[in-house]
Short mmCIF file of C-alpha atoms in Angstrom, two decimals:
data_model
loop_
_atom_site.label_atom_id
_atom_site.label_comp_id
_atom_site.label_asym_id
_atom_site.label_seq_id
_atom_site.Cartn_x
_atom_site.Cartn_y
_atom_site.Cartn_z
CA UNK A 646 -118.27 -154.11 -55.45
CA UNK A 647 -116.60 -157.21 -53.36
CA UNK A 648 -115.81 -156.04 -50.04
CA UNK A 649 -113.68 -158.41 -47.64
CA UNK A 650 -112.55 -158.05 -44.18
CA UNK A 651 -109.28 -159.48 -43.24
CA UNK A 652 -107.94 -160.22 -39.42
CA UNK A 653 -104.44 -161.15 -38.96
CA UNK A 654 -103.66 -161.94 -35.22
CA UNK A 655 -100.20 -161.49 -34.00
CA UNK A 656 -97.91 -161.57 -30.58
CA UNK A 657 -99.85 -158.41 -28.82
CA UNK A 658 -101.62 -156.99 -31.77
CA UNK A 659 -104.46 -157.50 -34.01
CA UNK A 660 -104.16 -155.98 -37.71
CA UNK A 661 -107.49 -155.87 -40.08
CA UNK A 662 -107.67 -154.77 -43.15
CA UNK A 663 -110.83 -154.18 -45.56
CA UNK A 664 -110.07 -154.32 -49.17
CA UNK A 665 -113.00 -153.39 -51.78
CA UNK A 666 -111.93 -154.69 -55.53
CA UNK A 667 -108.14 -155.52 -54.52
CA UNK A 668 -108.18 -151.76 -53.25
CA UNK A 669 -107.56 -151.03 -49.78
CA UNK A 670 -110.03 -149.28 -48.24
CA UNK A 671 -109.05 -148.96 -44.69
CA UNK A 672 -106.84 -150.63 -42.18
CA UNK A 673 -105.97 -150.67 -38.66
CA UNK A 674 -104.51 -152.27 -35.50
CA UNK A 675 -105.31 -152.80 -32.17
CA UNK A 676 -102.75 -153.82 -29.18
CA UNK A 677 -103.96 -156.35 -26.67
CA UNK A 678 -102.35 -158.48 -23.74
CA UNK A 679 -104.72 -160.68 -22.67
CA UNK A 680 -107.85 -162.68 -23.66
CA UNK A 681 -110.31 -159.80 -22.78
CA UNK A 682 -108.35 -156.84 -24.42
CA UNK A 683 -108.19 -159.33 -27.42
CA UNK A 684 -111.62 -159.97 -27.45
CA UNK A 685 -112.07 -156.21 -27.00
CA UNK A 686 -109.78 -155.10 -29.93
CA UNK A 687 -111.22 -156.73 -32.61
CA UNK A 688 -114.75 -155.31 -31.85
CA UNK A 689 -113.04 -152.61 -31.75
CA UNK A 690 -111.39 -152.76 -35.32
CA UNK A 691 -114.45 -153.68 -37.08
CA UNK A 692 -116.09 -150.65 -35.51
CA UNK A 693 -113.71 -148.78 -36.99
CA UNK A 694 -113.74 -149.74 -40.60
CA UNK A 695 -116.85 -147.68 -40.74
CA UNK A 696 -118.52 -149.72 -43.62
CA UNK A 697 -121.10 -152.81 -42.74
CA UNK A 698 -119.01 -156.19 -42.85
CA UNK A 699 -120.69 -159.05 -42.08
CA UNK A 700 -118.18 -161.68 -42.61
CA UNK A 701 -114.55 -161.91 -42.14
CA UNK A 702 -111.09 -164.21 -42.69
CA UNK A 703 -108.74 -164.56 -39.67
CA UNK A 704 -105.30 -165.49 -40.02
CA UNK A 705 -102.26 -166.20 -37.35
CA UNK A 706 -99.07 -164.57 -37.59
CA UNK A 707 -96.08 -166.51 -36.83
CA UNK A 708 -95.46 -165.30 -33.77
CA UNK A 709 -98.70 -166.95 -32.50
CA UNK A 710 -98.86 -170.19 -34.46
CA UNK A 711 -96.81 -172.77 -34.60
CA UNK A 712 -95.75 -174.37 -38.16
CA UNK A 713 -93.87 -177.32 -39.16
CA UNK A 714 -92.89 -178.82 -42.05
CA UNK A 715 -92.24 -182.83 -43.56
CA UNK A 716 -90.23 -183.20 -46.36
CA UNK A 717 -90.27 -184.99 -47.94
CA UNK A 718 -94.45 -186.11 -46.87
CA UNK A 719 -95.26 -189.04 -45.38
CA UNK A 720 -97.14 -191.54 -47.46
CA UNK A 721 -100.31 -190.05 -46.62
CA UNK A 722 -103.59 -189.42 -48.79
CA UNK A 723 -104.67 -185.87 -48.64
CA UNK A 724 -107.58 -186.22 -46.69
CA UNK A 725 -105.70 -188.31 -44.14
CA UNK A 726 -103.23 -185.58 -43.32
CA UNK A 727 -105.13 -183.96 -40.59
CA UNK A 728 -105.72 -187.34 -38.78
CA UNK A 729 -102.09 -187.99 -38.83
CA UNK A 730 -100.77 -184.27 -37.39
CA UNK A 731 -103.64 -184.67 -34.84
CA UNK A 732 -102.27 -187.89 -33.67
CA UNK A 733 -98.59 -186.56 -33.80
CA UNK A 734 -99.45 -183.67 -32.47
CA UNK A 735 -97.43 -184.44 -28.98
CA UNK A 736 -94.30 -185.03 -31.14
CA UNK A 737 -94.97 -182.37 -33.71
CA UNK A 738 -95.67 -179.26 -31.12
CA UNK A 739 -95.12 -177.53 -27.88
CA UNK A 740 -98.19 -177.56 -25.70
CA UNK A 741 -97.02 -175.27 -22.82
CA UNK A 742 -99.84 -176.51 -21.36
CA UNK A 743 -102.77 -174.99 -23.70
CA UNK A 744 -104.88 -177.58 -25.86
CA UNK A 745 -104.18 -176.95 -29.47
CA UNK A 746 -105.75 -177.01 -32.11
CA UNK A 747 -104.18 -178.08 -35.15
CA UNK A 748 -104.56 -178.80 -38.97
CA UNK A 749 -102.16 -179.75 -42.07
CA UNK A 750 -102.72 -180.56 -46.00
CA UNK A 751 -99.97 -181.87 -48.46
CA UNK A 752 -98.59 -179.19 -50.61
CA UNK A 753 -96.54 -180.15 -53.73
CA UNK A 754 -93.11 -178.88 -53.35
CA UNK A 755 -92.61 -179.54 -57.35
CA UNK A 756 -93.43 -182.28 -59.76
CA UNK A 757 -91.39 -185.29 -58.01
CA UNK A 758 -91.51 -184.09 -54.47
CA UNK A 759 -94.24 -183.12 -51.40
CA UNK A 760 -94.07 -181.56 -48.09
CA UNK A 761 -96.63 -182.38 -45.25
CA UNK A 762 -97.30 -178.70 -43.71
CA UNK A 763 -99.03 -178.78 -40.73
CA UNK A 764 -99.99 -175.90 -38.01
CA UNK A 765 -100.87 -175.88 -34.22
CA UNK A 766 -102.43 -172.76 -32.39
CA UNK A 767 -103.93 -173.01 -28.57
CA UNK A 768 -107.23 -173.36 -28.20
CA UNK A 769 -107.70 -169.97 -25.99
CA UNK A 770 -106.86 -167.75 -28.34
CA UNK A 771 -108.43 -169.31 -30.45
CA UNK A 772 -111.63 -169.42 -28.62
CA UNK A 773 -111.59 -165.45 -27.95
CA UNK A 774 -110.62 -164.71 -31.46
CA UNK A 775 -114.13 -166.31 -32.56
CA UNK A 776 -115.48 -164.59 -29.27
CA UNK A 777 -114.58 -161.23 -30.63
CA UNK A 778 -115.78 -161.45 -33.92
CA UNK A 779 -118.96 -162.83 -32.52
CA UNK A 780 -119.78 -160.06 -30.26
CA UNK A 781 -118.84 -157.67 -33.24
CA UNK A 782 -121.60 -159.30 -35.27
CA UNK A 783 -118.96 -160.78 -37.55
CA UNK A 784 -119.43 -164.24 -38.96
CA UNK A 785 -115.44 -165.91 -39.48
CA UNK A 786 -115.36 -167.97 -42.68
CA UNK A 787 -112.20 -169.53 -41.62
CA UNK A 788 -108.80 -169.01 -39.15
CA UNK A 789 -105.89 -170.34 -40.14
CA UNK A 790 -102.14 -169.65 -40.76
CA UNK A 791 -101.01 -166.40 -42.26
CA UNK A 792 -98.19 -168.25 -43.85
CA UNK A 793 -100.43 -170.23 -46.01
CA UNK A 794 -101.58 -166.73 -47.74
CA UNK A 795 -99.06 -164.27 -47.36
CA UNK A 796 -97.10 -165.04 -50.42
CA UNK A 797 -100.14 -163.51 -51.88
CA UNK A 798 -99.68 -159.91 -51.14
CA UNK A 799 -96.31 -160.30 -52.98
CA UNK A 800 -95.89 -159.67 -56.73
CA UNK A 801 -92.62 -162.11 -56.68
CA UNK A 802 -93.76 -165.03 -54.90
CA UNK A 803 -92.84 -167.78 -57.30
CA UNK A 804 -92.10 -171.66 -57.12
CA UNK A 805 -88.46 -172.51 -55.98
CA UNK A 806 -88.45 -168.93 -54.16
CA UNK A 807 -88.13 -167.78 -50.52
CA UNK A 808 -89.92 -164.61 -49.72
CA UNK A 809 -88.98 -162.67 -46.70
CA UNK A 810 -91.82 -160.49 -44.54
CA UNK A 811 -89.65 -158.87 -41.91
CA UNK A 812 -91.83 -157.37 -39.11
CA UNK A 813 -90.55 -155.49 -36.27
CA UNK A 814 -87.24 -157.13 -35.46
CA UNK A 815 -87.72 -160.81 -36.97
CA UNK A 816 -88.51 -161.81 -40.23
CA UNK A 817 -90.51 -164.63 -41.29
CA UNK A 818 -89.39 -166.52 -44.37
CA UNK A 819 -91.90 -168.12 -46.74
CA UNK A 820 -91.19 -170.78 -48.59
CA UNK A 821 -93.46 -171.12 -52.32
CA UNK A 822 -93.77 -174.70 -54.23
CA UNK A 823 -95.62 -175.04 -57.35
CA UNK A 824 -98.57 -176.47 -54.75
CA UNK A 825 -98.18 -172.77 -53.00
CA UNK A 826 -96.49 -172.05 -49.37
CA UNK A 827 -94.63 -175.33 -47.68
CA UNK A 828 -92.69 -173.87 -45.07
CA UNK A 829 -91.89 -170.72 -42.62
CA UNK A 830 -89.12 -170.24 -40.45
CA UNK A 831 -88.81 -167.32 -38.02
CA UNK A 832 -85.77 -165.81 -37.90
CA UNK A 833 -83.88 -163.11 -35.89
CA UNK A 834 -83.87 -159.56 -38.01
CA UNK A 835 -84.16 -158.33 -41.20
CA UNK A 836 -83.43 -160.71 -44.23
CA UNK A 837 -82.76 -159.69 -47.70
CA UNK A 838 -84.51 -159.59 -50.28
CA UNK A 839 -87.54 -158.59 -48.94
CA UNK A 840 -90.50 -159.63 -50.77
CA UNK A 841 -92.20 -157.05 -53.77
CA UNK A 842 -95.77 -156.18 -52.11
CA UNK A 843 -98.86 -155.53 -54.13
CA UNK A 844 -99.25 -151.97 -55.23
CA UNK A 845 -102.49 -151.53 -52.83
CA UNK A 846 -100.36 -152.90 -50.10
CA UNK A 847 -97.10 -150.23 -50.62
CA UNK A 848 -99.87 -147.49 -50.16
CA UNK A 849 -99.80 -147.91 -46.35
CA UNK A 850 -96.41 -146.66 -46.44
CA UNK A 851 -94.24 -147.60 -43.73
CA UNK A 852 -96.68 -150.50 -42.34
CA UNK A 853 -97.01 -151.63 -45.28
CA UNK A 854 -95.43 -155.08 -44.35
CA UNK A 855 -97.34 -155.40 -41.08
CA UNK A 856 -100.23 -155.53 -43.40
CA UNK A 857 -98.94 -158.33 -46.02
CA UNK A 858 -100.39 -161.49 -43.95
CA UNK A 859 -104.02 -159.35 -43.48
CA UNK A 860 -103.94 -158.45 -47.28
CA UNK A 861 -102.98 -161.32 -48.53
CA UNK A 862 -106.33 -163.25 -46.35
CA UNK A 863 -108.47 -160.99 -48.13
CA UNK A 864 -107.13 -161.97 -51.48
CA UNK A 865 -107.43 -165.83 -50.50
CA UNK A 866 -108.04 -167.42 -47.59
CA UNK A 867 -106.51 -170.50 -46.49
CA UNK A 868 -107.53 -173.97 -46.97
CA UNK A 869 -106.21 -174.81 -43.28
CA UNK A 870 -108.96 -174.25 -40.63
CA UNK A 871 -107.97 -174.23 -37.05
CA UNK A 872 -111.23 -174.21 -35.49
CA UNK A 873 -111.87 -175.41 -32.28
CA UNK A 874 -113.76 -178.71 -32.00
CA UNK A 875 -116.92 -177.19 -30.10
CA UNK A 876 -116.54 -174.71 -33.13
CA UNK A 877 -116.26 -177.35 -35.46
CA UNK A 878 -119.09 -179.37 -34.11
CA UNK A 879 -121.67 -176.69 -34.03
CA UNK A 880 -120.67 -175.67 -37.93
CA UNK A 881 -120.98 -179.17 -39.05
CA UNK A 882 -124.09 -179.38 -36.88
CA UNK A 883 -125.51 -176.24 -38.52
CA UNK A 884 -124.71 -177.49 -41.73
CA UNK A 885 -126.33 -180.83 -41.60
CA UNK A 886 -129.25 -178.53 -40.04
CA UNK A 887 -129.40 -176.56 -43.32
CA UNK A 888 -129.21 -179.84 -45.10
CA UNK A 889 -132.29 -181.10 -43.59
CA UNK A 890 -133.96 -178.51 -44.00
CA UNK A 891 -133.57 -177.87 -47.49
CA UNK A 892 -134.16 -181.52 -48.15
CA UNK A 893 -137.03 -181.14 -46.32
CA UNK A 894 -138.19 -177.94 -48.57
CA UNK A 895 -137.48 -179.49 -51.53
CA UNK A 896 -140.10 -182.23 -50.42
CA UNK A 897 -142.78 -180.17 -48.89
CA UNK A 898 -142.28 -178.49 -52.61
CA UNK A 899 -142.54 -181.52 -54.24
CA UNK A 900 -145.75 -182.76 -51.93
CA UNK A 901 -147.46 -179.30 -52.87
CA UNK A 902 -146.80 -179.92 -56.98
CA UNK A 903 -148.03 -183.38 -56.73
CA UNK A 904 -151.34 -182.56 -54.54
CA UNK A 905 -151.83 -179.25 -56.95
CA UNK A 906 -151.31 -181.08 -60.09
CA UNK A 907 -153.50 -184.06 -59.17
CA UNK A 908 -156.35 -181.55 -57.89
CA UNK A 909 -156.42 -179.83 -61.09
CA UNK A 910 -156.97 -183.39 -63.01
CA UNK A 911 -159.95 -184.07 -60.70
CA UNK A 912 -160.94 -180.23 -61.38
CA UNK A 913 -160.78 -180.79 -64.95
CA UNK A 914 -162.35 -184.28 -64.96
CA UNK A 915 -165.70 -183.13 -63.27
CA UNK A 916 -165.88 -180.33 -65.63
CA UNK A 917 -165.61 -182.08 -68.79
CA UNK A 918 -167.99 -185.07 -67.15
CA UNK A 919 -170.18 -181.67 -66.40
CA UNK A 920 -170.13 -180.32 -69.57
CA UNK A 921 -170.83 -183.55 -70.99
CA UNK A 922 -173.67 -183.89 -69.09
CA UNK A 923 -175.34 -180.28 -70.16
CA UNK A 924 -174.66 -181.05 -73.89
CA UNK A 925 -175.74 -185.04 -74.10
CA UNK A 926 -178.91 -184.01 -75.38
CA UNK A 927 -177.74 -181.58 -78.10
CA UNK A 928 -174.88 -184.30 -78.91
CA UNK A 929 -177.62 -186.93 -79.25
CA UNK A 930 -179.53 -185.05 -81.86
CA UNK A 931 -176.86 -184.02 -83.43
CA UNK A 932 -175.76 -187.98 -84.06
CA UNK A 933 -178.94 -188.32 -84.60
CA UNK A 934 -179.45 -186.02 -87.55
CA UNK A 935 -175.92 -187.12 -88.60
CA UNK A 936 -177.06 -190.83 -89.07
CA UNK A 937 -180.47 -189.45 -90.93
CA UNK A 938 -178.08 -187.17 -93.22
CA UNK A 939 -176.12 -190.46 -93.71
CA UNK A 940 -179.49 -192.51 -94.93
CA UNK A 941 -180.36 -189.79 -97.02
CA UNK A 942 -176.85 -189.49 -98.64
CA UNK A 943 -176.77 -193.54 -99.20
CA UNK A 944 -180.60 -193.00 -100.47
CA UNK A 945 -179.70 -190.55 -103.16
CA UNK A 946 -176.33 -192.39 -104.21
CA UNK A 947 -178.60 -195.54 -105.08
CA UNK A 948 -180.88 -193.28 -106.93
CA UNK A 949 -178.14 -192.04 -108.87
CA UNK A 950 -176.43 -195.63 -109.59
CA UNK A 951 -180.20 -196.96 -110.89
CA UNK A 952 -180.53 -193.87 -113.12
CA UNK A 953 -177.15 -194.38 -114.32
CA UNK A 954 -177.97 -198.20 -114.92
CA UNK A 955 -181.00 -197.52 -116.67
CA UNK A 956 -180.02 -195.05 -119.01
CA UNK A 957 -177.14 -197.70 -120.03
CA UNK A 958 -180.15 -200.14 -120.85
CA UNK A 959 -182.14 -197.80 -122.55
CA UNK A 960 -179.02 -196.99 -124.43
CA UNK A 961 -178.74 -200.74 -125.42
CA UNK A 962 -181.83 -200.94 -126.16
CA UNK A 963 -181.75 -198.08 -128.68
CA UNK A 964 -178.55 -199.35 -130.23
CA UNK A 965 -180.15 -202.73 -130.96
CA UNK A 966 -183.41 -201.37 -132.60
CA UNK A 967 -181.23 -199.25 -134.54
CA UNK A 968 -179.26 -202.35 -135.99
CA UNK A 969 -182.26 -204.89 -136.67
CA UNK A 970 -184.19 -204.18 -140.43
CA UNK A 971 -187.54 -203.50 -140.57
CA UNK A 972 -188.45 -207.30 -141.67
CA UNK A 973 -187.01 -208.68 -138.53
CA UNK A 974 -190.74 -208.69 -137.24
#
């Protein structure tokens, strides 16, 4: 059975979900006001799911991330995209005086045209998000924007389409390329048509919606990561750790092969040399009665060639008697 946790983070209120073979299993939410309550409530919710989840995907509702969207893209190579929103990010974003945190990738709008989609979050939040999941004894695969993977708790979300999530008294549209989501707006109250949710999804009733980013995390999560740098660091850290150390297993491996194979040759070498040793005299009489059998064979095959030659003379012999007369003498 795949289990996955899913945390969607929104303006006063944390949402996770835990969905077991596109099946939701339980959900819940949490409110919070400040960095320590926020911390608080998502030990909280994963204390409450009442199964063992070790790992979870956090996403950030609109409310509390801030998206925006090129289009068409800037001339940009997909791995440079990051660079560039990181450098723009003054321009791009409203600091209100937090440090952000931000991240974008190039999403094909359709088969002529692109979109740059970038996403910003403060570096606080951030920071107690991981905080909370770490004190919970939950290890975050990745945080990014809900946007990015709500359009998958939606049976309708095609290319060309605009899905609508409305949540309390806004609504956040979602735009869907054939690359997947490219842009969200925010908007003031409830827009039609609302977007067709997954079956699972429709079985929380009423809060159903609230659910959609959460749900659709723990179907996919997204490819943006807004992870602090310290975060960053220390994962990149840990993974050239793990690197190492494999690398350094895979030699210690291959030291132990070589030393075990090479002391089996010697092994092997001294006992045959042994074993040689023990049997030199038996092999020496046995060559020796070898090259005697050998004379004797040569011996009796002369034998047998002088008989043969002799009984061909006496043979002549007889033949020419035979054929002289009597007077010949």
């Amino acid at each position: 059975m795949k289990r996955r946790l899913a945390i969607s983070v929104g303006a006063g209120v944390v949402r996770a979900i835990l969905v077991e073979d596109s099946r939701v299993a339980w959900a819940g939410s949490a409110d919070w006001s400040d960095r320590p309550e926020l911390i608080d409530s998502i030990g909280r919710l994963a204390s409450e799911s009442g199964k063992m989840v070790r790992r979870a995907c956090i996403v950030l509702e609109r409310d509390v991330v801030q998206l925006r969207t090129l289009a068409p893209a800037p001339p940009l190579q997909p791995a440079a995209a990051q660079r560039y929103v990181a450098l723009e990010a003054e321009r791009l974003f409203r600091r209100n005086g937090d440090s952000l945190v931000t991240d974008a990738k190039l999403v094909s709008i359709d088969k002529q045209n692109r979109a740059l989609f970038a996403a910003a979050a403060p570096e606080q939040m951030l920071e107690a998000v991981l905080t909370g999941c770490d004190e919970a004894g939950i290890a975050v695969d990745t945080i990014g924007p809900a946007a990015e993977v709500v359009g998958h708790a939606a049976l309708d979300a095609k290319p060309a389409l605009d899905l609508a999530f409305p949540n309390g008294g806004t609504s956040e549209l979602v735009s869907i390329g054939i690359g997947g989501a490219w842009r969200s707006r925010l908007v003031q109250g409830t827009h039609e048509p609302r977007a067709t949710l997954h079956p699972a999804l429709e079985a929380l009733g009423a809060d159903a919606m609230h659910f959609a980013s959460a749900f659709g995390a723990a179907l996919k999560a997204p490819s943006m990561q807004l992870l602090p740098a310290g975060t960053r660091a220390a994962r990149e850290l840990k993974a050239r750790y793990s690197a190492l150390r494999l690398g350094l297993f895979a030699i210690s491996v291959w030291v132990i092969a070589v030393v075990v194979y090479t002391a089996r040759l010697t092994i092997a070498g001294r006992s045959a040399r042994r074993e040689l040793a023990v049997s030199a005299a038996t092999v020496d009489s046995a060559l020796t009665e070898r090259r005697e059998l050998d004379a004797a064979r040569r011996t009796l095959a002369e034998f047998a060639s002088i008989e043969r030659a002799r009984s061909r003379q006496l043979t002549t012999i007889a033949q020419v008697t035979h054929a002289l007369d009597d007077s010949t003498f």
